XYZ file of C-alpha atoms in Angstrom:
731
model
C -37.214 13.064 117.471
C -39.571 11.181 116.179
C -43.375 11.242 117.497
C -44.026 7.763 116.455
C -43.500 5.120 119.831
C -40.372 3.443 120.075
C -39.349 0.312 122.068
C -35.528 0.031 122.054
C -34.723 -3.910 122.632
C -32.801 -6.997 121.343
C -33.659 -8.365 118.249
C -37.131 -9.593 117.975
C -36.084 -13.422 118.248
C -33.617 -12.962 120.695
C -36.297 -11.231 122.889
C -38.687 -13.318 122.326
C -36.425 -16.626 123.735
C -35.815 -14.306 126.716
C -39.010 -13.309 127.443
C -40.250 -16.969 127.112
C -37.191 -18.924 128.457
C -34.225 -17.256 129.478
C -35.610 -13.803 131.310
C -34.454 -15.223 134.747
C -30.710 -14.768 133.703
C -30.887 -11.195 133.282
C -29.788 -8.659 136.075
C -32.508 -7.288 138.378
C -32.541 -3.263 137.973
C -33.130 -1.184 141.061
C -32.927 2.548 140.577
C -32.913 4.786 143.719
C -33.178 8.480 143.697
C -33.125 10.991 146.351
C -34.708 14.459 146.293
C -32.755 17.600 146.842
C -29.439 15.937 147.603
C -26.006 17.456 147.049
C -23.124 15.673 145.533
C -20.973 17.027 148.591
C -23.039 15.918 151.137
C -22.393 12.443 151.484
C -19.435 10.350 152.841
C -18.058 9.146 150.335
C -17.777 12.409 148.229
C -15.554 14.011 151.282
C -18.103 15.175 153.639
C -16.809 14.614 157.275
C -20.265 15.416 159.060
C -22.412 13.060 156.830
C -23.978 10.049 158.011
C -24.388 7.826 154.850
C -22.865 4.438 155.312
C -25.220 2.850 152.767
C -24.503 5.064 150.029
C -20.669 4.748 150.990
C -20.997 0.881 150.776
C -22.256 1.091 147.817
C -19.763 3.321 146.251
C -16.973 0.739 147.837
C -18.748 -2.317 145.489
C -19.424 -0.050 142.188
C -18.457 3.017 140.291
C -18.780 7.071 141.440
C -19.216 9.134 139.138
C -17.468 12.429 140.712
C -18.641 15.003 137.740
C -22.465 14.004 137.029
C -25.140 16.801 136.147
C -28.730 17.205 136.467
C -30.342 19.306 133.614
C -33.048 20.807 135.865
C -33.163 21.442 139.555
C -37.080 20.463 139.616
C -38.390 17.246 140.537
C -40.698 15.997 137.946
C -38.501 17.007 134.863
C -35.649 15.693 135.953
C -36.894 12.305 136.759
C -38.649 12.366 133.059
C -35.279 13.085 131.799
C -33.632 9.943 133.861
C -36.560 7.800 132.573
C -36.839 8.750 129.066
C -33.098 9.478 128.190
C -33.691 12.626 126.797
C -33.850 16.330 128.016
C -36.234 18.417 129.064
C -37.203 20.504 125.839
C -37.323 17.096 124.261
C -39.564 15.473 126.326
C -41.661 18.957 127.234
C -41.929 18.413 130.912
C -40.285 21.807 132.079
C -42.119 22.196 135.794
C -43.565 20.550 138.602
C -47.315 19.950 138.275
C -48.302 22.013 135.090
C -47.123 19.189 132.763
C -47.371 15.846 131.832
C -45.223 13.017 130.387
C -46.297 12.676 126.678
C -47.858 9.002 125.849
C -45.705 8.941 122.840
C -42.224 9.017 124.794
C -41.014 5.505 125.852
C -39.821 5.100 129.210
C -37.296 2.875 131.179
C -40.024 0.730 132.674
C -41.679 0.439 129.085
C -38.494 -0.528 127.941
C -37.628 -3.292 130.463
C -41.290 -4.305 130.677
C -41.264 -5.066 126.691
C -37.890 -7.232 127.607
C -39.600 -8.968 130.238
C -39.295 -7.278 133.348
C -41.634 -6.874 136.334
C -41.567 -3.224 136.961
C -42.918 -1.127 139.920
C -42.241 2.341 141.517
C -42.715 3.739 144.598
C -42.626 7.393 145.012
C -43.128 9.703 147.884
C -44.448 13.018 146.925
C -47.453 14.501 144.635
C -45.440 16.207 142.261
C -44.710 12.567 140.816
C -48.328 11.256 141.362
C -49.552 9.027 138.876
C -51.598 11.666 137.317
C -48.112 13.240 135.561
C -47.884 10.120 133.981
C -44.010 8.913 134.476
C -46.301 5.992 135.773
C -46.371 4.638 132.224
C -44.605 1.048 131.932
C -45.011 0.216 135.476
C -46.845 -2.685 136.983
C -47.241 -1.069 140.164
C -46.917 2.597 140.430
C -47.053 3.271 144.546
C -47.767 6.903 144.904
C -50.503 7.299 147.266
C -49.488 10.160 149.794
C -51.221 10.674 153.027
C -54.483 12.242 152.402
C -55.538 14.997 153.814
C -57.502 14.603 157.256
C -59.214 17.731 156.470
C -60.725 18.065 152.999
C -60.857 21.762 152.870
C -56.962 21.949 153.587
C -54.563 22.604 150.969
C -51.421 20.556 152.386
C -48.866 19.184 150.047
C -49.286 15.632 149.892
C -46.071 13.313 150.769
C -45.160 10.246 152.841
C -41.909 9.579 154.940
C -39.161 7.030 153.559
C -40.320 4.109 155.823
C -43.618 4.483 154.054
C -41.912 4.246 150.829
C -39.627 1.462 151.749
C -42.134 -0.682 153.404
C -44.230 -0.616 150.297
C -41.435 -1.456 148.042
C -40.539 -4.352 150.172
C -43.722 -5.659 150.458
C -43.907 -5.817 146.539
C -40.371 -7.323 146.796
C -41.298 -10.160 148.535
C -43.296 -11.655 145.440
C -41.879 -10.026 142.413
C -40.801 -11.990 139.507
C -37.630 -12.167 138.232
C -35.892 -10.094 136.691
C -37.430 -6.889 138.145
C -36.901 -3.390 137.588
C -37.644 -1.440 140.924
C -37.620 2.418 141.132
C -37.843 3.880 144.566
C -37.790 7.721 145.366
C -36.928 9.220 148.743
C -38.581 12.896 149.242
C -37.245 13.367 152.541
C -33.973 15.645 152.483
C -36.700 18.233 150.766
C -37.971 20.963 152.612
C -40.054 20.786 155.199
C -37.311 18.745 156.810
C -39.310 16.779 159.770
C -36.381 14.918 161.445
C -36.944 10.832 162.717
C -34.777 9.618 165.301
C -32.001 9.127 166.049
C -31.115 11.263 163.161
C -32.610 14.517 165.168
C -29.545 14.226 167.506
C -27.633 15.458 164.205
C -27.172 19.251 164.435
C -27.656 20.073 160.493
C -31.071 19.037 159.457
C -30.330 18.770 155.939
C -27.755 16.174 156.744
C -29.787 14.444 159.188
C -32.886 14.090 156.498
C -30.295 12.809 153.845
C -29.017 10.211 156.745
C -32.349 9.124 157.341
C -33.178 8.317 153.787
C -29.738 6.284 153.682
C -30.985 4.258 156.694
C -34.359 3.576 154.423
C -32.171 2.843 151.515
C -30.160 0.158 153.539
C -33.468 -1.717 154.185
C -34.560 -1.569 150.660
C -30.906 -2.975 149.613
C -31.529 -5.492 152.694
C -34.877 -6.707 151.023
C -32.527 -7.650 147.758
C -30.417 -9.328 150.045
C -33.023 -11.300 151.253
C -34.002 -12.486 148.043
C -30.401 -13.950 147.451
C -30.405 -11.791 144.469
C -27.747 -8.951 145.737
C -25.449 -10.120 143.389
C -27.662 -10.541 140.411
C -28.772 -6.927 140.733
C -27.915 -3.874 138.956
C -27.876 -0.907 141.220
C -28.103 2.633 140.504
C -28.176 5.577 142.935
C -28.496 9.307 142.351
C -30.506 12.484 143.110
C -32.716 14.152 140.583
C -30.886 17.710 141.894
C -28.888 19.585 144.794
C -29.915 22.253 146.974
C -28.157 25.632 146.944
C -28.304 26.108 150.739
C -27.450 29.703 150.294
C -25.041 29.712 147.394
C -25.576 32.369 145.101
C -28.300 34.027 146.924
C -30.641 30.829 146.143
C -31.870 29.090 149.640
C -33.310 26.091 148.246
C -33.457 25.537 144.525
C -35.384 25.502 141.172
C -35.013 29.342 140.618
C -30.998 29.507 139.250
C -29.117 27.007 137.743
C -25.870 26.742 139.289
C -24.066 23.679 140.270
C -25.068 23.711 144.032
C -28.409 22.295 142.399
C -27.313 20.609 139.463
C -24.301 18.697 140.454
C -25.635 14.943 141.891
C -24.204 12.019 143.178
C -24.023 8.558 140.737
C -23.181 5.611 141.780
C -23.320 2.438 139.415
C -23.219 -1.036 141.101
C -23.720 -4.747 140.571
C -22.760 -7.729 137.796
C -19.537 -6.306 136.135
C -19.396 -3.196 137.309
C -15.829 -2.345 138.511
C -15.621 -2.052 142.024
C -14.212 1.003 144.531
C -13.804 3.086 141.026
C -13.901 6.903 140.838
C -14.415 8.469 137.412
C -13.928 12.037 136.623
C -15.562 12.068 132.956
C -18.869 14.026 132.623
C -21.898 12.429 133.208
C -25.475 13.169 132.527
C -28.876 12.143 133.519
C -29.728 11.369 129.988
C -26.819 8.794 130.234
C -28.457 6.932 132.710
C -30.859 5.071 130.501
C -28.327 3.796 128.174
C -25.694 3.038 130.544
C -28.978 0.750 132.418
C -29.716 -0.816 129.277
C -26.128 -1.645 128.408
C -25.067 -3.150 131.594
C -28.123 -5.444 131.171
C -27.683 -6.587 127.663
C -30.311 -4.560 125.492
C -29.241 -2.300 122.947
C -29.853 1.468 123.315
C -31.970 3.080 120.655
C -29.488 4.801 118.123
C -31.696 8.282 118.593
C -30.833 8.535 122.235
C -28.702 11.526 123.237
C -27.081 10.006 126.261
C -24.144 7.618 126.028
C -23.526 3.983 128.361
C -21.153 5.346 130.750
C -19.811 1.874 131.511
C -18.085 2.017 128.308
C -15.849 4.784 126.552
C -18.240 5.831 123.905
C -20.604 4.611 121.240
C -18.176 4.176 118.471
C -14.807 4.657 119.523
C -12.818 7.306 121.083
C -14.899 10.703 121.861
C -12.679 14.067 123.370
C -13.885 14.726 126.685
C -15.007 18.442 125.802
C -17.262 17.164 122.801
C -19.786 15.613 125.114
C -22.222 18.515 125.418
C -24.938 18.778 128.132
C -27.980 21.131 128.468
C -29.175 22.715 131.654
C -32.152 24.978 132.091
C -34.246 26.928 134.830
C -38.221 27.542 133.518
C -39.909 27.250 136.781
C -39.626 31.170 137.712
C -40.889 31.417 133.799
C -43.748 29.433 133.912
C -44.974 30.526 137.659
C -43.641 34.255 137.812
C -43.119 35.502 134.097
C -39.355 35.745 134.803
C -36.870 35.038 132.469
C -35.819 31.108 131.545
C -32.541 30.281 132.273
C -30.812 28.010 129.204
C -27.227 26.997 128.411
C -25.074 24.314 127.436
C -21.755 22.795 129.316
C -18.903 20.273 128.686
C -16.516 18.532 130.816
C -14.835 21.768 131.739
C -16.930 25.252 130.708
C -20.418 25.752 131.488
C -22.028 28.587 129.527
C -25.262 30.406 130.161
C -26.737 31.462 126.721
C -29.697 32.937 128.193
C -31.271 35.704 129.764
C -27.938 38.039 129.452
C -25.717 38.881 130.294
C -24.090 35.653 129.678
C -22.139 33.464 131.953
C -18.992 31.320 131.216
C -17.851 29.346 134.322
C -14.414 26.949 134.123
C -15.692 24.054 136.034
C -12.378 22.643 136.549
C -10.501 25.609 138.246
C -13.897 27.498 139.727
C -16.165 24.654 140.473
C -18.118 27.288 143.019
C -18.845 29.207 139.734
C -17.760 32.742 141.229
C -15.733 34.094 138.281
C -17.453 34.822 135.246
C -15.019 34.334 132.473
C -17.104 35.456 129.348
C -15.281 38.830 128.497
C -12.118 36.949 128.902
C -12.719 33.809 126.638
C -14.693 34.964 123.577
C -13.583 32.016 121.765
C -15.092 29.102 124.161
C -18.561 31.915 124.150
C -18.434 31.478 120.738
C -18.347 27.884 120.319
C -20.743 27.053 122.976
C -23.075 29.971 122.041
C -23.128 28.083 118.583
C -23.740 24.764 119.967
C -26.616 26.399 122.423
C -28.206 27.814 119.078
C -28.237 24.518 117.152
C -30.223 22.841 120.218
C -32.314 25.669 120.685
C -33.512 25.272 117.057
C -34.161 21.701 117.402
C -36.336 22.018 120.300
C -37.890 25.362 119.258
C -37.033 26.564 123.012
C -39.089 29.824 122.796
C -42.097 28.269 122.373
C -42.094 25.607 125.027
C -42.962 27.713 128.408
C -46.555 28.001 126.675
C -47.332 24.037 126.566
C -48.668 23.618 130.018
C -51.430 21.464 130.981
C -55.028 22.095 132.103
C -55.275 21.812 135.603
C -57.893 20.687 138.006
C -58.528 23.137 140.852
C -57.310 20.195 143.186
C -53.791 20.265 141.598
C -53.766 23.740 141.290
C -54.512 23.928 144.978
C -51.662 21.441 145.686
C -49.307 23.552 143.319
C -50.105 26.862 145.161
C -49.472 25.206 148.908
C -46.184 24.152 147.304
C -45.241 27.657 146.331
C -46.304 27.653 142.806
C -48.269 30.419 141.172
C -50.245 31.460 138.343
C -48.011 33.809 136.032
C -49.779 36.997 134.988
C -48.687 38.710 131.608
C -47.264 41.673 133.209
C -43.782 41.955 131.049
C -42.682 42.611 127.860
C -40.964 40.113 125.615
C -37.291 40.594 126.371
C -37.892 42.650 129.564
C -38.807 39.651 131.868
C -37.012 39.873 135.269
C -33.769 37.862 135.371
C -34.094 35.425 138.554
C -30.434 35.459 139.242
C -31.217 39.012 140.128
C -34.449 38.359 142.096
C -33.569 34.792 143.571
C -32.751 36.275 146.979
C -36.074 38.150 147.250
C -37.993 34.419 145.873
C -36.165 33.534 148.987
C -37.268 36.108 150.945
C -41.009 34.932 150.388
C -39.642 31.233 151.096
C -38.666 32.168 154.437
C -41.715 34.500 155.356
C -43.729 31.128 154.378
C -41.451 28.679 156.899
C -41.851 31.767 159.398
C -45.516 31.408 159.240
C -45.645 27.591 159.407
C -43.676 27.956 162.631
C -46.420 30.032 164.102
C -44.326 33.081 163.586
C -47.103 35.112 161.605
C -46.267 38.820 162.703
C -42.904 38.570 161.573
C -44.070 36.803 158.383
C -46.684 39.487 157.618
C -44.139 42.371 158.163
C -41.523 40.463 155.673
C -44.323 39.950 153.282
C -45.458 43.531 153.255
C -42.348 44.985 152.371
C -42.217 43.005 149.165
C -45.930 43.133 147.944
C -45.445 46.378 145.839
C -42.835 45.031 143.719
C -44.474 43.896 140.501
C -41.667 41.678 139.886
C -42.719 39.501 142.616
C -46.452 40.299 143.578
C -47.927 37.384 142.567
C -46.141 35.087 144.809
C -46.158 37.833 147.894
C -50.118 38.031 147.501
C -50.453 34.199 147.032
C -48.350 33.862 150.338
C -50.181 36.274 152.182
C -53.555 35.827 151.967
C -53.419 32.427 153.581
C -51.094 33.703 155.968
C -53.652 36.612 157.019
C -56.533 33.729 156.937
C -54.385 31.414 159.555
C -53.570 34.139 161.853
C -57.471 35.683 161.815
C -56.989 38.718 160.104
C -59.777 37.591 157.625
C -60.277 41.236 155.614
C -56.582 41.615 154.777
C -57.151 37.867 153.453
C -60.277 38.774 151.565
C -58.303 41.729 150.020
C -55.024 39.789 149.144
C -57.096 36.902 147.224
C -59.256 39.583 145.389
C -55.865 41.304 144.205
C -54.558 37.912 143.108
C -57.340 36.882 141.421
C -57.242 40.151 139.729
C -53.865 39.764 138.374
C -54.077 35.756 137.571
C -57.649 34.848 137.420
C -56.779 31.811 139.301
C -59.450 29.365 140.303
C -57.742 27.813 143.575
C -57.248 31.169 144.399
C -61.218 31.716 144.438
C -61.328 28.373 146.319
C -59.079 30.000 149.117
C -61.367 33.368 149.135
C -64.527 31.609 149.612
C -62.972 29.463 152.479
C -61.876 32.795 153.933
C -65.357 34.521 153.635
C -67.210 31.282 155.168
C -64.249 31.563 157.796
C -65.237 35.061 158.424
C -68.948 34.731 158.953
C -69.963 35.499 155.646
C -71.665 32.279 154.122
C -73.379 34.061 151.189
C -70.834 35.767 149.945
C -68.868 32.553 149.990
C -71.416 30.646 148.229
C -71.444 33.802 145.369
C -67.629 33.191 145.069
C -68.060 29.223 144.371
C -70.578 30.141 141.728
C -67.987 32.696 139.870
C -65.221 29.520 139.286
C -65.097 28.777 135.811
C -65.885 25.009 136.235
C -67.123 22.650 138.889
C -64.530 20.339 141.144
C -65.218 18.121 143.848
C -63.527 20.279 146.661
C -65.531 23.357 145.409
C -68.724 21.320 145.475
C -67.948 20.028 149.148
C -67.146 23.753 150.157
C -70.254 24.993 148.816
C -72.574 22.275 150.622
C -70.101 23.262 153.755
C -71.403 27.193 153.234
C -75.233 25.912 152.447
C -75.181 23.894 156.087
C -73.510 26.909 157.987
C -76.937 28.766 156.615
C -78.523 25.908 157.736
C -79.882 24.941 154.227
C -79.067 21.087 155.306
C -81.365 19.474 152.643
C -79.743 21.775 149.885
C -76.281 20.941 151.205
C -77.520 17.248 150.932
C -78.600 17.501 147.480
C -75.187 19.205 146.513
C -72.936 16.495 147.981
C -75.491 13.429 146.285
C -74.792 15.503 142.934
C -71.215 16.064 142.879
C -70.048 12.830 144.317
C -70.573 9.015 143.585
C -69.553 5.846 145.266
C -67.849 5.933 148.658
C -66.836 9.466 147.849
C -70.424 10.285 148.224
C -70.570 8.753 151.561
C -67.407 10.251 152.626
C -68.450 13.555 151.746
C -71.658 13.236 153.642
C -70.720 11.921 156.658
C -68.250 15.233 156.437
C -71.062 17.316 156.254
C -72.777 15.503 159.203
C -69.595 16.188 162.005
C -69.138 19.919 160.316
C -72.678 20.490 161.093
C -72.651 18.454 164.186
C -74.848 17.931 166.712
C -77.526 17.416 164.254
C -81.229 16.228 165.521
C -80.772 12.999 162.571
C -77.041 13.393 162.556
C -76.542 9.706 164.577
C -79.233 8.387 162.384
C -77.706 9.168 159.379
C -74.076 8.244 159.891
C -75.931 4.832 160.562
C -77.414 4.819 157.287
C -74.185 5.670 155.626
C -72.172 3.189 157.174
C -75.152 0.508 156.438
C -74.423 1.305 152.856
C -70.683 0.145 153.199
C -69.889 -1.379 156.524
C -66.101 -2.050 156.244
C -65.439 1.331 155.077
C -62.728 2.677 157.970
C -63.340 6.120 157.533
C -67.525 5.839 158.071
C -66.964 3.842 161.381
C -64.543 6.589 162.637
C -66.875 9.291 161.860
C -69.797 7.380 163.436
C -67.480 6.604 166.634
C -66.689 10.113 166.701
C -69.823 11.295 166.856
C -71.222 9.121 169.495
C -67.826 9.665 171.405
C -68.567 13.461 171.479
C -72.461 13.705 171.168
C -74.016 10.533 171.530
C -75.723 9.415 174.850
C -73.653 7.775 178.030
C -75.157 4.203 176.707
C -72.883 4.457 173.274
C -69.405 4.781 174.852
C -68.444 1.074 174.132
C -69.625 0.970 170.904
C -68.201 4.495 170.171
C -64.703 3.233 171.304
C -65.315 -0.139 169.748
C -65.506 1.595 166.278
C -62.893 4.067 166.724
C -60.485 1.400 167.425
C -61.824 -0.775 164.381
C -61.492 1.878 162.049
C -58.044 2.857 163.171
C -56.302 -0.922 162.758
C -57.996 -1.046 159.486
C -56.315 2.454 158.101
C -53.283 3.062 160.404
C -52.170 5.672 157.919
C -54.964 7.958 157.522
C -54.243 10.751 160.418
C -58.485 11.958 160.472
C -58.899 8.210 161.396
C -55.805 8.115 164.197
C -56.828 11.746 165.451
C -60.464 10.571 165.987
C -59.348 7.664 168.038
C -57.231 9.739 170.031
C -59.788 12.313 170.748
C -62.314 10.119 170.978
C -60.726 8.107 173.483
C -60.147 11.130 175.576
C -63.556 12.097 175.583
C -64.594 8.780 176.602
C -61.932 9.140 179.597
C -59.559 6.780 177.821
C -57.008 9.002 178.826
C -53.482 6.962 178.203
C -54.601 5.774 175.003
C -55.504 9.269 173.788
C -52.183 10.456 174.861
C -50.637 7.812 173.139
C -52.498 7.804 169.738
C -51.927 12.034 170.106
C -48.431 11.419 170.973
C -47.676 9.845 167.862
C -49.560 12.249 165.425
C -47.570 15.253 166.936
C -44.421 13.745 166.511
C -45.433 13.244 163.195
C -45.963 16.688 161.877
C -46.452 18.901 164.703
C -50.334 19.675 163.512
C -52.064 22.233 165.808
C -55.166 20.236 166.175
C -53.375 17.365 167.348
C -51.251 19.837 169.791
C -54.296 21.334 170.863
C -55.876 17.374 171.661
C -52.928 16.279 173.282
C -52.855 19.091 175.545
C -56.275 18.069 176.854
C -55.077 14.342 177.176
C -52.026 15.279 178.883
C -53.982 17.619 181.513
C -56.349 14.804 182.034
C -53.387 12.400 182.484
C -52.041 14.905 185.278
C -49.126 16.184 183.147
C -49.970 19.942 183.614
C -46.261 21.060 182.428
C -46.080 19.367 179.251
C -50.086 19.901 178.590
C -49.368 23.745 178.975
C -46.153 23.737 176.717
C -48.664 21.862 174.008
C -51.697 23.967 173.894
C -49.488 27.047 173.996
C -47.603 25.600 170.849
C -51.092 24.899 169.236
C -52.001 28.502 169.907
C -48.995 29.883 168.430
C -49.332 27.655 165.368
C -53.202 28.320 164.680
C -54.219 31.910 166.572
C -57.551 31.602 164.709
C -58.668 28.288 165.248
C -62.032 27.310 165.848
C -61.009 25.854 168.968
C -58.982 28.842 170.079
C -61.437 29.908 172.854
C -61.067 26.367 174.195
C -57.520 26.318 174.113
C -57.436 29.550 176.142
C -59.836 28.390 178.828
C -57.231 25.126 179.104
C -54.108 27.528 179.011
C -55.869 29.695 181.638
C -56.670 26.856 183.955
C -53.182 25.116 184.182
C -51.306 28.371 184.535
C -53.184 28.964 187.299
C -52.304 25.748 188.414
C -56.069 24.129 189.071
C -57.448 20.888 188.126
C -60.733 20.882 185.763
C -62.852 18.110 183.999
C -62.657 17.364 180.055
C -66.110 19.137 179.926
C -64.660 22.197 181.583
C -62.186 22.874 178.359
C -63.926 21.085 175.363
C -66.652 20.321 173.624
């Protein structure tokens, strides 16, 4: 593929006419992608337990492709293939987070924008953030995930389908015609937080797909409200599936079987046959030429995919001559394991690397249970030759080295997702086979899940049995360290972080080590670790400032913040520093001074109101509550601002308001701090039974929290059936 940019379009004169005068007659395009959604878990594909009326209805008014496949079971690489029409080795985006879509490539959004379309995308997870450049060509790219309420936490940003749909519908209200809208729903991906009424479904995975389906219904109704349903081409698919235990894999992204590669694909809209089911082999690389062909734009000749709505580019092509590529290189990039690479056609699927090779007859054995490589050497030879041609054209051997240089903040987000730095621990040709170790990787994921539920003993026991295996050691250590930390085993956490740093030299782990040292009361050592970082970052500097404040070097801490941040970031960080060290003799005055510099900034209003509610004199209660409410109204999504309102209302005696606000936060994600705060509010409201259950859940989920002593006091009082006041159990 040429490195020069290309914008496939109609002939120039016709394109100009369309843009200037005839663009409104062209169909709108809507692309909806569900994350982590198997082909066989929809009503229209035969699942009797599915609740997917929107998708099923779309299939009834369009064409369902029964044999559509992704090339890779990772979100960013799969979506890059969908939007560029080329395979991962050609676009170079091989894993989540560590790659960036090259500027030289032309995305579907760029092509449509050049042909007069308004373009917008609304995505729901950090792995599709605009920083990874899949945003190119979009007039609007909504990737704002829920901001961390505590800047010292490394929590994977994501947002619910409802938030994504709301944002997309707002854009649709004023979008010009024709438009291209891509909406991505992350909800079926772990962790699964089930929204009512879908929480009544027995299977959480199906429940999340059902929830996403309900949000897609809202989205399609938004198009209908414009009166443009009949003028809109809708394409629905998934980036990949979910193994659910098949082939030893619980989730996805390790091996490359069809439990994660077989995806739903539905096309509906103008001139698309209704209620049709087609069985021909379809690939993600076919989607871009299919969309372009369906709206009258000639796809470029060098795209490898084909328009699925016609039989072929140039006459009939034998079914088995259409070849697809598949891979799994996440474990190679993150753990130093062997990459899985292969090719397939409508019947045969051939895994060429690593050895031993695998050959499956997908028509007779769709579950890939019988490896026929030894029985059909003729098929192996033909597919091996096709794979060799691709490998030579793409220089496959070198691709896993081409990762981006990542900021510490991005490294932390990836570590929270479970991605780690791969040490050079294995000789070429001796890398571990992911097919052999996929179950072990699943044990680590399971342990991380146990820890997230507060089952620290079980998680630690499971991980400590794996930590001496060189095959999985980096992932185990990077998982053990924060679990030790969260459970209060600080010395073990420090040792695990140090071992991991020795293996990988990962900067983000040094941040974790510094944070743990700080929690263990060793602020001077934390400062030394921050000083060893090879680069500065806003997160590291904020942590440094907190460490300085911890040893009463407040003026130095303020100077660090002022040097590291500018604009609103500086105001936010300074206010965080005040709350971290509160109460301070001049804390209220400093917060008022910060707010005076940016009077409409919600977080500054919230932090001043919070300070006054907890540490102000009795005369400032009304002002505190007003500030907290104004901030919460101005930013209803920010969890810190909402939590400040809930806790501040409780401390000011507004019990029912506190219960309402904090209950909503607990319902959203069950964070331990919000449970702790809600328990106090419930107790104040006289609901001792619910308060006791809530405080016990908070302690279980975060047994080494700074508020643990307060939580224990409340638990003892509630257990004894005693009444008390806010001041008895909180500060």
